[in-house]
Backbone as numpy.savetxt, mean C-alpha at the origin, in Angstrom:
# Nx Ny Nz CAx CAy CAz Cx Cy Cz
16.44 6.58 -10.69 15.34 7.53 -10.56 15.83 8.93 -10.94
15.09 9.66 -11.71 15.48 11.01 -12.13 15.35 11.95 -10.94
16.05 13.12 -11.13 16.03 14.11 -10.04 14.57 14.53 -9.76
13.75 14.76 -10.80 12.38 15.15 -10.67 11.61 14.12 -9.84
11.75 12.82 -10.17 11.09 11.78 -9.47 11.54 11.68 -7.99
12.81 11.95 -7.79 13.33 11.88 -6.38 12.71 12.99 -5.57
12.63 14.20 -6.12 12.02 15.33 -5.38 10.52 15.05 -5.15
9.88 14.57 -6.20 8.43 14.22 -6.04 8.24 13.14 -4.96
9.07 12.12 -4.98 9.01 11.01 -3.97 9.18 11.61 -2.59
10.16 12.41 -2.36 10.41 12.99 -1.03 9.27 13.85 -0.56
8.73 14.66 -1.45 7.64 15.57 -1.10 6.43 14.83 -0.69
6.03 13.84 -1.56 4.82 13.06 -1.31 4.98 12.19 -0.07
6.09 11.51 0.11 6.23 10.67 1.27 6.34 11.46 2.56
6.94 12.62 2.53 6.97 13.45 3.68 5.56 13.88 4.10
4.74 14.30 3.12 3.35 14.68 3.39 2.59 13.45 3.94
2.77 12.34 3.28 2.02 11.12 3.75 2.40 10.75 5.15
3.67 10.77 5.52 4.13 10.39 6.79 3.70 11.35 7.89
3.76 12.64 7.60 3.52 13.62 8.64 2.09 14.13 8.74
1.34 14.06 7.67 -0.04 14.59 7.65 -1.08 13.57 7.23
-0.94 13.03 6.01 -1.96 12.15 5.47 -2.17 10.84 6.27
-1.16 10.09 6.46 -1.28 8.83 7.16 -1.82 8.94 8.61
-1.27 9.90 9.42 -1.78 10.01 10.78 -3.31 10.40 10.84
-3.78 11.15 9.88 -5.19 11.53 9.82 -6.02 10.30 9.29
-5.55 9.78 8.14 -6.35 8.68 7.60 -6.38 7.45 8.51
-5.30 7.16 9.16 -5.16 6.02 10.07 -6.17 6.04 11.19
-6.68 7.19 11.51 -7.63 7.31 12.64 -9.08 7.15 12.20
-9.29 7.18 10.84 -10.66 7.08 10.36 -11.14 5.57 10.42
-12.24 5.29 11.08 -12.63 3.87 11.26 -12.93 3.17 9.91
-13.31 3.91 8.86 -13.61 3.28 7.61 -12.38 3.09 6.71
-11.21 3.65 7.05 -10.01 3.57 6.25 -9.44 2.16 6.31
-9.08 1.63 5.17 -8.36 0.31 5.13 -6.96 0.53 5.59
-6.55 -0.34 6.56 -5.18 -0.21 7.08 -4.44 -1.53 6.83
-3.22 -1.39 6.38 -2.33 -2.56 6.22 -1.34 -2.54 7.38
-1.31 -3.65 8.07 -0.35 -3.80 9.19 0.72 -4.80 8.82
1.95 -4.33 8.69 3.07 -5.19 8.39 3.95 -5.28 9.60
4.92 -6.13 9.55 5.96 -6.31 10.60 7.18 -5.55 10.13
7.69 -4.58 10.92 8.88 -3.88 10.53 10.04 -4.84 10.27
10.71 -4.68 9.10 11.78 -5.57 8.72 12.98 -5.41 9.64
13.20 -4.27 10.23 14.35 -4.06 11.12 13.91 -4.14 12.58
12.82 -3.47 12.93 12.38 -3.38 14.29 11.59 -4.54 14.81
10.92 -5.27 13.87 10.03 -6.34 14.25 8.68 -5.85 14.86
8.47 -4.53 14.89 7.23 -3.92 15.45 6.18 -3.82 14.39
4.88 -3.78 14.78 3.81 -3.60 13.88 3.87 -2.20 13.27
3.65 -2.10 11.96 3.65 -0.84 11.25 2.35 -0.78 10.46
1.58 0.30 10.65 0.30 0.47 10.03 0.35 1.57 8.97
-0.20 1.23 7.80 -0.21 2.17 6.66 -1.58 2.23 6.08
-2.23 3.41 5.92 -3.42 3.47 5.21 -3.25 3.12 3.74
-4.12 2.30 3.17 -4.00 1.90 1.79 -5.33 1.97 1.14
-5.35 2.04 -0.20 -6.55 1.91 -0.99 -6.48 0.72 -1.89
-7.54 0.14 -2.19 -7.56 -1.08 -3.01 -9.03 -1.61 -3.00
-9.07 -2.89 -3.36 -10.39 -3.52 -3.48 -10.30 -4.99 -3.13
-11.29 -5.44 -2.33 -11.40 -6.88 -2.06 -12.22 -7.51 -3.14
-11.75 -8.63 -3.69 -12.45 -9.42 -4.66 -12.37 -10.86 -4.15
-13.48 -11.34 -3.61 -13.49 -12.65 -2.97 -12.62 -12.64 -1.78
-11.65 -13.56 -1.71 -10.72 -13.68 -0.55 -9.35 -13.09 -0.87
-9.35 -12.12 -1.86 -8.14 -11.45 -2.23 -8.33 -9.93 -2.20
-7.36 -9.22 -1.64 -7.35 -7.77 -1.56 -6.26 -7.33 -2.54
-6.62 -6.43 -3.47 -5.61 -5.90 -4.44 -5.29 -4.47 -4.13
-4.02 -4.09 -4.26 -3.61 -2.71 -4.12 -2.44 -2.46 -5.05
-2.17 -1.18 -5.28 -1.01 -0.79 -6.10 -0.19 0.23 -5.30
1.06 -0.12 -5.08 1.99 0.73 -4.35 2.52 1.80 -5.35
2.52 3.06 -4.89 2.97 4.18 -5.74 4.47 4.09 -6.04
5.27 3.56 -5.09 6.70 3.60 -5.21 7.31 2.22 -5.18
6.52 1.18 -5.47 7.11 -0.19 -5.58 7.95 -0.58 -4.37
9.09 -1.11 -4.62 9.89 -1.60 -3.48 10.68 -0.49 -2.77
10.37 0.75 -3.14 10.92 1.89 -2.29 9.96 2.16 -1.11
8.69 1.68 -1.23 7.72 1.81 -0.17 8.15 0.95 1.02
8.14 1.56 2.19 8.54 0.75 3.39 7.62 -0.40 3.58
6.33 -0.25 3.35 5.40 -1.41 3.59 5.72 -2.53 2.61
6.15 -2.22 1.38 6.51 -3.31 0.47 7.79 -3.98 0.93
8.73 -3.23 1.40 9.98 -3.83 1.97 9.67 -4.73 3.11
8.75 -4.23 3.99 8.35 -5.05 5.10 7.67 -6.36 4.66
6.82 -6.27 3.66 6.16 -7.45 3.11 7.20 -8.44 2.56
8.20 -7.90 1.85 9.21 -8.77 1.30 9.94 -9.58 2.39
10.12 -8.93 3.56 10.83 -9.58 4.70 9.88 -10.45 5.49
8.60 -10.07 5.65 7.61 -10.75 6.42 6.29 -10.70 5.74
5.94 -11.65 4.92 4.71 -11.53 4.10 3.41 -11.74 4.89
3.48 -12.22 6.11 2.25 -12.34 6.92 1.84 -10.96 7.43
0.64 -10.57 7.07 0.13 -9.19 7.36 -1.22 -9.30 8.05
-1.71 -8.13 8.53 -3.08 -7.99 8.90 -3.62 -6.79 8.08
-4.94 -6.90 7.76 -5.59 -5.86 7.00 -6.89 -5.51 7.62
-7.10 -4.19 7.95 -8.35 -3.76 8.48 -9.27 -3.29 7.36
-10.36 -4.04 7.13 -11.35 -3.69 6.14 -12.69 -3.42 6.83
-13.25 -2.25 6.58 -14.54 -1.87 7.18 -14.60 -2.19 8.67
-13.51 -1.79 9.35 -13.42 -1.88 10.81 -13.13 -3.28 11.36
-12.92 -4.30 10.49 -12.64 -5.63 10.95 -11.28 -6.09 10.44
-10.49 -6.70 11.37 -9.13 -7.13 11.00 -9.14 -8.54 10.41
-8.36 -8.69 9.37 -8.18 -10.00 8.68 -6.66 -10.28 8.61
-6.36 -11.59 8.77 -4.93 -12.05 8.56 -4.81 -12.36 7.07
-3.55 -12.24 6.56 -3.32 -12.59 5.17 -1.86 -12.71 4.87
-1.63 -13.10 3.65 -0.26 -13.21 3.12 -0.19 -12.29 1.90
0.75 -11.36 1.96 0.87 -10.38 0.83 2.02 -10.80 -0.05
1.79 -10.53 -1.36 2.78 -10.91 -2.37 2.89 -9.77 -3.37
4.09 -9.18 -3.48 4.26 -8.16 -4.59 4.33 -8.92 -5.91
3.65 -8.33 -6.94 3.59 -9.01 -8.22 4.18 -8.10 -9.36
5.49 -8.13 -9.46 6.11 -7.27 -10.50 5.72 -7.60 -11.93
5.22 -8.82 -12.12 4.85 -9.26 -13.45 3.43 -8.77 -13.84
2.64 -8.30 -12.86 1.34 -7.78 -13.11 1.43 -6.35 -13.73
0.43 -5.98 -14.52 0.40 -4.62 -15.08 -0.33 -3.69 -14.10
0.43 -2.86 -13.33 -0.23 -2.07 -12.28 -1.20 -1.02 -12.88
-0.95 -0.53 -14.04 -1.88 0.47 -14.66 -3.18 -0.18 -14.99
-3.16 -1.39 -15.49 -4.41 -2.16 -15.83 -5.07 -2.50 -14.50
-4.32 -2.87 -13.48 -4.90 -3.21 -12.19 -5.58 -1.99 -11.58
-5.00 -0.81 -11.72 -5.63 0.39 -11.16 -7.03 0.65 -11.80
-7.21 0.23 -13.01 -8.54 0.42 -13.65 -9.64 -0.43 -12.98
-9.22 -1.44 -12.20 -10.20 -2.28 -11.52 -10.36 -1.91 -10.06
-9.64 -0.92 -9.61 -9.68 -0.48 -8.20 -10.46 0.79 -8.09
-10.76 1.27 -6.86 -11.54 2.49 -6.68 -10.92 3.68 -7.40
-11.74 4.48 -8.06 -11.33 5.52 -8.96 -10.53 6.63 -8.29
-10.91 7.15 -7.18 -10.27 8.25 -6.57 -8.82 7.84 -6.13
-8.76 6.72 -5.40 -7.41 6.20 -4.98 -6.53 5.96 -6.20
-7.14 5.30 -7.25 -6.28 4.99 -8.43 -5.80 6.25 -9.07
-6.61 7.25 -9.17 -6.11 8.52 -9.81 -4.98 9.14 -9.01
-5.08 9.06 -7.67 -4.02 9.59 -6.84 -2.74 8.77 -7.03
-2.87 7.48 -6.99 -1.64 6.62 -7.19 -1.02 6.94 -8.55
-1.83 7.07 -9.62 -1.23 7.35 -10.93 -0.58 8.75 -10.91
-1.16 9.73 -10.21 -0.70 11.06 -10.22 0.70 11.18 -9.47
0.80 10.51 -8.31 1.96 10.72 -7.50 3.02 9.59 -7.67
2.60 8.44 -8.13 3.49 7.35 -8.26 4.56 7.41 -9.33
5.69 6.81 -9.04 6.80 6.83 -9.99 7.26 5.43 -10.34
6.86 4.44 -9.53 7.33 3.08 -9.76 6.24 2.08 -9.26
5.17 2.05 -10.04 3.98 1.34 -9.57 4.24 -0.18 -9.47
3.60 -0.79 -8.44 3.80 -2.22 -8.21 2.50 -2.76 -7.62
1.98 -3.86 -8.22 0.77 -4.46 -7.73 1.17 -5.39 -6.52
0.25 -5.34 -5.48 0.41 -6.22 -4.36 -0.86 -6.98 -4.24
-0.79 -8.33 -4.12 -1.94 -9.21 -3.91 -1.87 -9.68 -2.40
-3.00 -9.63 -1.75 -3.10 -10.09 -0.33 -4.14 -11.18 -0.32
-3.70 -12.39 0.00 -4.64 -13.53 0.15 -5.07 -13.53 1.59
-6.38 -13.38 1.82 -6.93 -13.28 3.14 -7.32 -14.61 3.66
-7.17 -14.85 4.96 -7.62 -16.10 5.62 -9.16 -16.14 5.69
């Protein structure tokens, strides 16, 4: 990762961790991804954007496997997802072979624009819901 991308990554993730995620996580309409911490084993909740299509929820991670929630998924793929105030169980799978930029064109516009603007290592994640 270049020096520029490293600085951008640190600035964005610090903002998300300290300001964005705590605020967004409290909004009842916000989609939340609950993973199991790969080291702690504790539930970890992260606000995410994406779209449900049938029994599959699609999202694109801005930082690929540098994102803690992606690392947690790699260790424990069983997740919970809060959609429109209702919790769903599912199995999440990172898809490095998928084209994340093409996938973003199928997802909500505002979130996709943000992911494209701040992301440095885009990665598609597919969640098969029960």
